[in-house]
Coordinates of C-alpha atoms and ligand atoms in Angstrom, one line a residue:
X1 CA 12.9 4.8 8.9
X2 CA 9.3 6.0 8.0
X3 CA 6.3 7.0 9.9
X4 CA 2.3 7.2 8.8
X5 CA 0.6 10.4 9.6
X6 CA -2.9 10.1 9.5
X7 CA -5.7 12.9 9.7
X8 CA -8.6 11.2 11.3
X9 CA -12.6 12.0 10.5
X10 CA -12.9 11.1 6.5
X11 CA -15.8 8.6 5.6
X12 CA -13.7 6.2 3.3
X13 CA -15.7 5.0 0.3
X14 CA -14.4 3.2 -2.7
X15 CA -12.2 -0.3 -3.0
X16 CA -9.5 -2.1 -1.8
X17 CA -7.8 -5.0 -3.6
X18 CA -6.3 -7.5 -1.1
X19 CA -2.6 -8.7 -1.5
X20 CA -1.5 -12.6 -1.6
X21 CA -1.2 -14.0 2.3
X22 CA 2.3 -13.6 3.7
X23 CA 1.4 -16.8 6.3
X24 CA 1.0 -18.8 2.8
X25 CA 3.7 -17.5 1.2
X26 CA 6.7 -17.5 3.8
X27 CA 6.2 -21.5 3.8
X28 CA 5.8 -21.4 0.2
X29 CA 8.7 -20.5 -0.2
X30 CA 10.9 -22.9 2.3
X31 CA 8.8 -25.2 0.2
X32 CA 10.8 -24.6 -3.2
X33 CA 13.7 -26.1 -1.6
X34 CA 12.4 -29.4 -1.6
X35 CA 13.0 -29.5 -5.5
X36 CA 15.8 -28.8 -7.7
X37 CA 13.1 -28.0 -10.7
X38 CA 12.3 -24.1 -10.8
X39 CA 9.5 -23.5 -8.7
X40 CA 7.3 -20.2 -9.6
X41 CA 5.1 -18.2 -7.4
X42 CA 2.5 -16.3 -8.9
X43 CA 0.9 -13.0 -7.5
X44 CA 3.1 -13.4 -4.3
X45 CA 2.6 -10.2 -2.2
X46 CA 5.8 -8.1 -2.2
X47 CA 6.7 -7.9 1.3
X48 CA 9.5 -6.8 3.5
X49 CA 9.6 -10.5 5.3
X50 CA 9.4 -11.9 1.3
X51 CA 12.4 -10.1 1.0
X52 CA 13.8 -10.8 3.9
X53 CA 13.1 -15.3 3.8
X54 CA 14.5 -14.4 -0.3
X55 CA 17.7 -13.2 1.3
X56 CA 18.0 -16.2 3.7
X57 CA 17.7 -18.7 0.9
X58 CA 20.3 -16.5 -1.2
X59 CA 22.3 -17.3 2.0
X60 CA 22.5 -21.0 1.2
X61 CA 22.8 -20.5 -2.6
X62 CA 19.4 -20.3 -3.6
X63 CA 18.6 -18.4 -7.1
X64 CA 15.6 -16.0 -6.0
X65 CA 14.1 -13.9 -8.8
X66 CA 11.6 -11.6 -6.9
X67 CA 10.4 -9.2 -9.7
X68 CA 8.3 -6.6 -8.2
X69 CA 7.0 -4.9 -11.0
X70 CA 5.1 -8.6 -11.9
X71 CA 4.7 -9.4 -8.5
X72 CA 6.0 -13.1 -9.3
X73 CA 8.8 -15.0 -7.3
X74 CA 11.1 -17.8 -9.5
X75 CA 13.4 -19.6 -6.8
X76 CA 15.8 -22.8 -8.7
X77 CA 17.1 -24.3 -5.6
X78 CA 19.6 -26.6 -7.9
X79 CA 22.7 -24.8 -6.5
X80 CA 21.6 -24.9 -2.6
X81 CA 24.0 -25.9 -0.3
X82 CA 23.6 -27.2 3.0
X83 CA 25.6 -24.3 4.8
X84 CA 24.2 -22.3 7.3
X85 CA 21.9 -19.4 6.8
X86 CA 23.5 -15.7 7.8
X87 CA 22.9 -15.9 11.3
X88 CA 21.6 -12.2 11.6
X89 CA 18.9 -12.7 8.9
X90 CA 17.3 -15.9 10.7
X91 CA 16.8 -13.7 13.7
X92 CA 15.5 -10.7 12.1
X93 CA 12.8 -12.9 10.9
X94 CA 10.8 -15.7 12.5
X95 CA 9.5 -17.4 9.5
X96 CA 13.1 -18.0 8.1
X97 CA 13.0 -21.4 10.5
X98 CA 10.5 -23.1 8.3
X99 CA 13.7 -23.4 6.2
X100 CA 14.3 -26.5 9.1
X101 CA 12.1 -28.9 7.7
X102 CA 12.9 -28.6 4.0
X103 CA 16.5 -28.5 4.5
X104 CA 16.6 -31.7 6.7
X105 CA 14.6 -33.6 4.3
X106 CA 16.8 -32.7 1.4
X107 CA 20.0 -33.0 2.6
X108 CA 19.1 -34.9 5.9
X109 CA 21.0 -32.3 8.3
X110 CA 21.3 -28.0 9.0
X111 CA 22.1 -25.9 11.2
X112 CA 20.8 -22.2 11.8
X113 CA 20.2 -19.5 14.4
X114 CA 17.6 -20.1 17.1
X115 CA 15.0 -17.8 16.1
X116 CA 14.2 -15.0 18.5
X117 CA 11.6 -14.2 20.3
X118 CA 9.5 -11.2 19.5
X119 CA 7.6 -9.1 21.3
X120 CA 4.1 -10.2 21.1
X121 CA 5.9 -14.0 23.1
X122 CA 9.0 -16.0 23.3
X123 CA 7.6 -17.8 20.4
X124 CA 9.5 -21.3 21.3
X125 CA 9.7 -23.7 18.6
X126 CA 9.5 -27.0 20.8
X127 CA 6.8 -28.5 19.0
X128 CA 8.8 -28.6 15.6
X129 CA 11.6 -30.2 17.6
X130 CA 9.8 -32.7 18.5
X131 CA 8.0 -33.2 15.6
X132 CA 11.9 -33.6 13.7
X133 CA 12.7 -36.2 16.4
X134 CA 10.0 -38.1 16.2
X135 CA 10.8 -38.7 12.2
X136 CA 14.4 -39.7 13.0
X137 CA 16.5 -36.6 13.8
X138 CA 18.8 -36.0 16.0
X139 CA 18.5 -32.5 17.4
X140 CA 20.9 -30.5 19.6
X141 CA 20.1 -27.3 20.6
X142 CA 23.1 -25.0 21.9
X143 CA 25.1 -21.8 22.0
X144 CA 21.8 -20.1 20.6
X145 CA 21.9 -22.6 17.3
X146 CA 19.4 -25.4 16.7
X147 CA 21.3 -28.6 14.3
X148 CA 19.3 -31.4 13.5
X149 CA 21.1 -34.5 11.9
X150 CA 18.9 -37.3 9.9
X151 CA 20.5 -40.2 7.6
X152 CA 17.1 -40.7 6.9
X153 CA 13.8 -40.2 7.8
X154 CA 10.8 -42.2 8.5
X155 CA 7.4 -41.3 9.0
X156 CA 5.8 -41.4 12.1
X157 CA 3.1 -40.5 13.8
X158 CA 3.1 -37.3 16.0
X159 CA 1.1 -35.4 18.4
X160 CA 1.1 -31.8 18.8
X161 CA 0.6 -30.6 21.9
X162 CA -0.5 -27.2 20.5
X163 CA -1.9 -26.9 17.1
X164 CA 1.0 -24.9 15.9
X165 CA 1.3 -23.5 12.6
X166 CA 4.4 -23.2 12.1
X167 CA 5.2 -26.9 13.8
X168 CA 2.7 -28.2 11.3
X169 CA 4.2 -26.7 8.4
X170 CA 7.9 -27.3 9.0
X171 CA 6.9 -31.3 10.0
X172 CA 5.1 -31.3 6.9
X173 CA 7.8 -30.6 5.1
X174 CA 9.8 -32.9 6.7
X175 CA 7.8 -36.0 6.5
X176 CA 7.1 -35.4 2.0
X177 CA 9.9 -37.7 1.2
X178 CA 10.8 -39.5 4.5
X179 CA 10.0 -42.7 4.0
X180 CA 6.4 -44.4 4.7
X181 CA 3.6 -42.8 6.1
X182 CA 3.3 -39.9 8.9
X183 CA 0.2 -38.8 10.7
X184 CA 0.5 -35.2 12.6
X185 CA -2.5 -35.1 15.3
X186 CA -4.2 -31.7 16.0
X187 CA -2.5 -29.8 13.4
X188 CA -3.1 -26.8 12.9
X189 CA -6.0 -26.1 10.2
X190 CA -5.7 -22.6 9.2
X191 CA -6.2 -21.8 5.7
X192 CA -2.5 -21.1 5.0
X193 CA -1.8 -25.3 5.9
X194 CA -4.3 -26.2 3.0
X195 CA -2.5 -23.9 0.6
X196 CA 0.7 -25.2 1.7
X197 CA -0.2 -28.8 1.0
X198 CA -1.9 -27.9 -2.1
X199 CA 1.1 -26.5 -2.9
X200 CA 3.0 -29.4 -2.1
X201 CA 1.0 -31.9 -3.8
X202 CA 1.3 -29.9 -7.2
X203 CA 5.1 -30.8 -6.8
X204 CA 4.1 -34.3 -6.5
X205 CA 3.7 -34.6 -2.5
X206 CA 0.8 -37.0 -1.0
X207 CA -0.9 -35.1 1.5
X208 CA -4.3 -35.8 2.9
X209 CA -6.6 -34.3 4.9
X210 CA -4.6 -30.6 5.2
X211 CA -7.3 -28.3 7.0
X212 CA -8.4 -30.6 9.6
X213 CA -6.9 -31.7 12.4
X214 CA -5.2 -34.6 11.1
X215 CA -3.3 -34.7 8.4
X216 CA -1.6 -37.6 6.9
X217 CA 1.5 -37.1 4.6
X218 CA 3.3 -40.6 2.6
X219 CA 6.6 -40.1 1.7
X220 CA 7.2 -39.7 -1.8
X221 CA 10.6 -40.4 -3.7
X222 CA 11.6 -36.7 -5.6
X223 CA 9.6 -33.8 -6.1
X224 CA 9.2 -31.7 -9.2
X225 CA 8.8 -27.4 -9.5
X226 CA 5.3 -25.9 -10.0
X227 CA 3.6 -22.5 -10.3
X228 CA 1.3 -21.7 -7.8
X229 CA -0.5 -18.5 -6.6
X230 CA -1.3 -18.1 -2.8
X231 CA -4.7 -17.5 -1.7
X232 CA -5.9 -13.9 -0.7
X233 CA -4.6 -12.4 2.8
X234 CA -7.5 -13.2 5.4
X235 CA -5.9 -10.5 7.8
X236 CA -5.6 -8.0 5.4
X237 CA -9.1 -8.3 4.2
X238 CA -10.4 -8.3 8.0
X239 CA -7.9 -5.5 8.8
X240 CA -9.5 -3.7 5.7
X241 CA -13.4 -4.4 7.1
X242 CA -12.5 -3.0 10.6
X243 CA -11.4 0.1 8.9
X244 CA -14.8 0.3 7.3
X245 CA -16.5 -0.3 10.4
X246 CA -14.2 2.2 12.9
X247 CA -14.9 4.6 10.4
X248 CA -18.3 4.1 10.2
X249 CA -18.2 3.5 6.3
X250 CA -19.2 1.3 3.5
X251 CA -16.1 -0.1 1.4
X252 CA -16.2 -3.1 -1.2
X253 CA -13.1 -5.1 -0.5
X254 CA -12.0 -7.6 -3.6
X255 CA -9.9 -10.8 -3.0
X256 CA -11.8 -12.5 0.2
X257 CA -12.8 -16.1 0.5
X258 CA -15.8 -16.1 2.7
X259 CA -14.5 -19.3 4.4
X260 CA -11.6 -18.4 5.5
X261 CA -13.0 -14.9 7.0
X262 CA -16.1 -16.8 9.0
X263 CA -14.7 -16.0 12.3
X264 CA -14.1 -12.3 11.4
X265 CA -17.7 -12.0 9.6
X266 CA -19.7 -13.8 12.2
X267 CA -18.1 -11.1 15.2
X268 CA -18.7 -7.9 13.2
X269 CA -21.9 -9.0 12.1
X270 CA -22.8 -9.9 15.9
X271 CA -21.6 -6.2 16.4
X272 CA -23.8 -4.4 13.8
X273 CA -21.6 -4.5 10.8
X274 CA -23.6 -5.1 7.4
X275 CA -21.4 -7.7 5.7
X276 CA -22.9 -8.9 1.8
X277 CA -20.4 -11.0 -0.7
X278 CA -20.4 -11.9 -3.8
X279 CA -18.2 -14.0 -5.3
X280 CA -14.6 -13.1 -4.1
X281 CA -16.1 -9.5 -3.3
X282 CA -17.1 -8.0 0.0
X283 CA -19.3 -5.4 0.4
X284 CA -18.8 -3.9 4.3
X285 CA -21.3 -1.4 5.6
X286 CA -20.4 0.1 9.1
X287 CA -22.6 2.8 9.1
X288 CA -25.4 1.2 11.8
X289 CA -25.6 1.3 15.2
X290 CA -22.6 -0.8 16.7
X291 CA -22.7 -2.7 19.6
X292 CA -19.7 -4.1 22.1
X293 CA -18.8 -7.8 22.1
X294 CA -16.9 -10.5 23.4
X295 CA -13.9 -11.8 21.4
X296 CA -12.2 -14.6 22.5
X297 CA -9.1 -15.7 20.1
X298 CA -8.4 -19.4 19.4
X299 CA -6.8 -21.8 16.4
X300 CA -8.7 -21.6 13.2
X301 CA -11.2 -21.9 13.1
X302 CA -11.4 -19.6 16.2
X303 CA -10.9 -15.8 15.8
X304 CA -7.7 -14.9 14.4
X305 CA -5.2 -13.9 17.4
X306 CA -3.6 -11.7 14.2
X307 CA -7.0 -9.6 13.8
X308 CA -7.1 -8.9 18.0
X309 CA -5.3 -6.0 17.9
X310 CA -7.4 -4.5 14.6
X311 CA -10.9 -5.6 16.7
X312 CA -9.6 -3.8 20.0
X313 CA -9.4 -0.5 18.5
X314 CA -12.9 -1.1 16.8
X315 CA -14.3 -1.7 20.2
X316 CA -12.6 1.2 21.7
X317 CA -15.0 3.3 19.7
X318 CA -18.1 1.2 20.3
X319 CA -20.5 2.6 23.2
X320 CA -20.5 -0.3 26.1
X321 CA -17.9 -3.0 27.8
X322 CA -16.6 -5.3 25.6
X323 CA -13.7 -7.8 26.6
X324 CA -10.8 -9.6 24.6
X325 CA -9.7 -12.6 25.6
X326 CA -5.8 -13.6 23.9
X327 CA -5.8 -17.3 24.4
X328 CA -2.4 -17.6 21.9
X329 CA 0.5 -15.3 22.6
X330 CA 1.5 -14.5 26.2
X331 CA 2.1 -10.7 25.1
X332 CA -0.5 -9.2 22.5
X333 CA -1.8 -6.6 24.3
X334 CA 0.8 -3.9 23.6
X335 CA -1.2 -2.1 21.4
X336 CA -3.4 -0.8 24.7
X337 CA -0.6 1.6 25.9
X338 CA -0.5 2.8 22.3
X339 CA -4.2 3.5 21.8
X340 CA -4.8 5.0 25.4
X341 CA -2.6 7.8 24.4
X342 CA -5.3 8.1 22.0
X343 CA -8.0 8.2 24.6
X344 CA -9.2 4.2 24.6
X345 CA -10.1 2.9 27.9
X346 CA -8.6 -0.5 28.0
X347 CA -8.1 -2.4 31.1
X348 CA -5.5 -5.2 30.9
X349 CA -6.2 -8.1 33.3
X350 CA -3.8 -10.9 32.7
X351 CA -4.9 -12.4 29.3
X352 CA -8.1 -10.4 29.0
X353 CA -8.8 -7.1 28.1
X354 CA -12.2 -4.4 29.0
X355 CA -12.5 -2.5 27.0
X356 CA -15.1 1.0 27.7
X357 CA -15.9 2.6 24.4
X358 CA -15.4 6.1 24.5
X359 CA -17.1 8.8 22.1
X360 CA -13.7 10.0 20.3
X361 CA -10.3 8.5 19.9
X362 CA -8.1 11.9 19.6
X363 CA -5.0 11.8 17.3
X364 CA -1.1 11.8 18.9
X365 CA 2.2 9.9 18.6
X366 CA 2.2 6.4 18.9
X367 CA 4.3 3.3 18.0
X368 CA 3.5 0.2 16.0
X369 CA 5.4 -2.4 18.9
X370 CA 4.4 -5.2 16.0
X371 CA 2.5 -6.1 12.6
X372 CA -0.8 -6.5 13.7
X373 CA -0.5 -3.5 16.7
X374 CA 0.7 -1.3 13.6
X375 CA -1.8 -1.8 11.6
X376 CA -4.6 -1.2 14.4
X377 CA -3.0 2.0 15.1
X378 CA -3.6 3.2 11.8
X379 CA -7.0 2.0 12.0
X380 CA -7.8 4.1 15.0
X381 CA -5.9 7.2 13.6
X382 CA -8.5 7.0 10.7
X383 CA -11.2 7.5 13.4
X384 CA -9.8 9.6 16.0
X385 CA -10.2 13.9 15.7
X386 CA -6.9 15.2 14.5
X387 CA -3.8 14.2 13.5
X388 CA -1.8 10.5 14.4
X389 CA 1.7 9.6 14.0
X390 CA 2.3 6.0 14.1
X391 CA 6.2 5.8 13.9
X392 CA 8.2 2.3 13.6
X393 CA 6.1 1.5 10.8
X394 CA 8.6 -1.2 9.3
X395 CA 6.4 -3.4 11.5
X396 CA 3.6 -2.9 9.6
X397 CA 5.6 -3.5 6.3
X398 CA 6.3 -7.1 7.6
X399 CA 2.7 -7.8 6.5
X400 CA 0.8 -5.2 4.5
X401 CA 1.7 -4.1 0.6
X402 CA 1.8 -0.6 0.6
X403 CA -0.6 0.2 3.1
X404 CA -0.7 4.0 2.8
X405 CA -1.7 3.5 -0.7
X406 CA -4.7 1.8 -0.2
X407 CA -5.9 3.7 2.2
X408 CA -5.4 6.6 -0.1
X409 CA -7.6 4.5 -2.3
X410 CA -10.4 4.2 0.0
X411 CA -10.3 8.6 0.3
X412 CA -8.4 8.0 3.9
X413 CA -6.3 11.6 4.5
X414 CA -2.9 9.3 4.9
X415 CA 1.1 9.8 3.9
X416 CA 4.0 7.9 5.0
X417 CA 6.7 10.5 5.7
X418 CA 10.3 9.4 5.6
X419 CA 12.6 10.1 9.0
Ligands
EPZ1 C1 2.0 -18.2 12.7 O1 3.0 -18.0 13.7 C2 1.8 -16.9 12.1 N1 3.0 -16.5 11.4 C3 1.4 -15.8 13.1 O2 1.2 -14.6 12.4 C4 0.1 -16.2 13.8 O3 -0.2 -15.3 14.8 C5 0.3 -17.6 14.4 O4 0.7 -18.5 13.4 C6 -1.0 -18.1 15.1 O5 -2.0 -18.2 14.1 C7 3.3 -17.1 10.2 O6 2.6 -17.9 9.7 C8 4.6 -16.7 9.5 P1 2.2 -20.9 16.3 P2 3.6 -19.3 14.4 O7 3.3 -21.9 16.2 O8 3.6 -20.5 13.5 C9 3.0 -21.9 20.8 C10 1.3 -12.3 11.9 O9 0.9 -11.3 12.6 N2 4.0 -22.8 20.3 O10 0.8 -21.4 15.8 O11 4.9 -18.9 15.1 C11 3.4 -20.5 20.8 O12 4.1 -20.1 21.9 C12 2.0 -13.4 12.7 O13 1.1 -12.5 10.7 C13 4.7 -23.7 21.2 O14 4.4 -23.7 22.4 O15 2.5 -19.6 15.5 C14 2.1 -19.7 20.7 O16 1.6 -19.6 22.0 C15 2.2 -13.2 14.1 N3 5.7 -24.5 20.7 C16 1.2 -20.7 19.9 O17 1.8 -22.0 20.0 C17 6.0 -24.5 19.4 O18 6.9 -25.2 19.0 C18 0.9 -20.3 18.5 O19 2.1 -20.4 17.8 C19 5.4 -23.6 18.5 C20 4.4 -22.8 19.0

């Protein structure tokens, strides 16, 4: 087990390079499956859930290279088998269900663990039920196991009643080779779909309109490896521009696409933050006068429900009432409890949260109770007037590359201390 420490008050200055995204990478991966050819991911951020979704495809006899020194994955799915994942590896990580759809569609049945829930929502996985069912499977759900059985599967068209990402993907994945044409209706459009289908469609899928809300996928016979590198990490880039801005700093950040980030630029820039790019370069200046704002998360491309937590501890410092509203998950406000040990003054009503800045966050012991809660923590610790422990940090290890490190980068007064 580790923890951060963090000695608050230093003006960082310098830059960051951002990582690969781990929400384009984890489906990335299921995605290999599809094809017996070797299938090669460039520049693919070396994370703990990397590891982990590695080890669950080892689990059905998947050959995973993941070489860390050339940050570069090789997966050769020709030996996979259609057993059943290690039970305790599915639940230790969410994203291991995307296997569902890839699996199904290449051997037209599999079984695994329900996935947990965690603690920012029960996460249910309803949607991607229904999306398998629509396509021709036949789905039991029992004894804490999901199977899903198809002889084969046909395209169809199929409504989401949520623009879920991770129902998107898996049904994606799916429908590639079923046969004839499927049309999913409010998909989700975050950035990590598009890289998925472009993915995809470099092995030979046919998938239009990825990015919107409808996207229309016609069944192709085989599919054939690739190389692909994923795009930049949105939510470590914004993460990295609300450390400039809590610390009242100016920081170039390298690997953003301004796109993607539009909901995250527009709401600092409404809140005083001097945001310039160039290219895949950012240039973030938080050294004005902030001011408090509204944030109100919602589906790309809506403010990021992954950057609430970051923005909350932002506004905790920012003179004036602002309030967060969490339109996604039932439980992402965990982080408050955390941060008013740290002084904030955050009201929790329901799905909303007041926030009163105050003049100083002070420094204590806190706990990272997920990713994006971890990674906030550490943002306010670089603020606040002494020292910060922020202990659980294998949460934040889920999702950021060596996050100490680039804070000692940007001049932060940071150490991860093993316990
Ligand atoms: C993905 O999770 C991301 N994870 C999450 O990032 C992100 O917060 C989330 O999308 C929303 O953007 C990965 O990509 C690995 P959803 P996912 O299905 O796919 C409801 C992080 O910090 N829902 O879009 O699980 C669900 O309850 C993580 O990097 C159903 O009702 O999210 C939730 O309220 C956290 N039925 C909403 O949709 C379903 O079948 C959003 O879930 C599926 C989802």
């Amino acid at each position: 087990m580790s923890k951060i420490i963090v000695r608050g008050g230093n003006i960082l200055k310098g830059e960051v390079n951002i990582s690969a995204a781990k929400n384009s990478v984890l489906p990335i991966i299921a995605g290999c499956i599809l094809s017996d050819d070797k299938c090669i991911i460039d520049q693919a951020p070396m994370l703990e859930d990397v590891f982990v979704i590695s080890d669950v495809l080892r689990s059905v006899c998947a050959e995973i290279d993941v070489n860390r020194k050339d940050s570069r994955i090789i997966i050769d799915s020709t030996a996979i088998k259609d057993c059943e994942p290690a039970g305790e590896l599915v639940r230790k990580m969410r994203g291991s269900f995307l296997l569902m759809g890839p699996m199904i569609s290449r051997f037209g049945r599999f079984k695994l663990s329900l996935p947990g829930g965690c603690n920012i929502g029960t996460r249910p996985i309803d949607l991607h039920l229904k999306g398998f069912s629509a396509l021709g499977a036949e789905v039991n759900v029992g004894h804490g196991y999901v199977e899903a059985y198809a002889k084969k599967l046909i395209g169809s068209k199929i409504y989401l009643d949520f623009p879920s990402v991770g129902a998107t993907e898996n049904i994606m994945m799916a429908a590639v080779m079923a046969e004839g044409e499927t049309i999913i209706e409010n998909a989700a459009a975050e950035p990590e779909i598009e890289d998925l289908a472009k993915f995809l469609n470099s092995m030979g899928a046919n998938i239009i309109g990825a990015g919107s809300g409808t996207i229309r996928i016609i069944g192709v016979k085989s599919l054939r490896g690739t190389t692909h590198r994923p795009i930049y990490d949105r939510i470590e880039a914004g993460t990295f521009m609300i450390a400039a801005a809590i610390t009242r700093s100016r920081i170039k950040i390298n690997g953003v696409n301004e796109e993607h980030l539009k909901p995250v630029i527009a709401k600092l820039t409404e809140a005083g933050v001097f945001i310039k790019i160039e290219g895949d370069t950012m240039v973030v200046d938080g050294t004005g006068d902030l001011k408090p704002i509204d944030i109100k998360t919602m589906p790309y491309p809506g403010f990021p429900t992954d950057m609430q937590s970051q923005i909350a501890g932002l506004l905790s410092t920012v003179h004036g009432t602002s309030i967060i509203t969490e339109t996604i998950f039932e439980n992402r406000f965990m982080h408050a409890a955390e941060m008013k040990r740290m002084g904030a003054n955050i009201k929790i009503d329901g799905r909303s949260a007041v926030i009163e800045g105050v003049n100083k966050l002070t420094g204590a012991e806190v706990r990272a109770t997920d990713l994006r809660a971890g990674a906030a923590l550490i943002l306010c610790g670089l603020a606040a007037e002494g020292e910060t422990q922020v202990t659980d940090i294998y949460h934040v290890d889920r999702g950021y590359v060596d996050i100490e490190k680039k804070f000692q980068g940007l001049d932060a007064d940071i150490e991860r201390v093993n316990v």
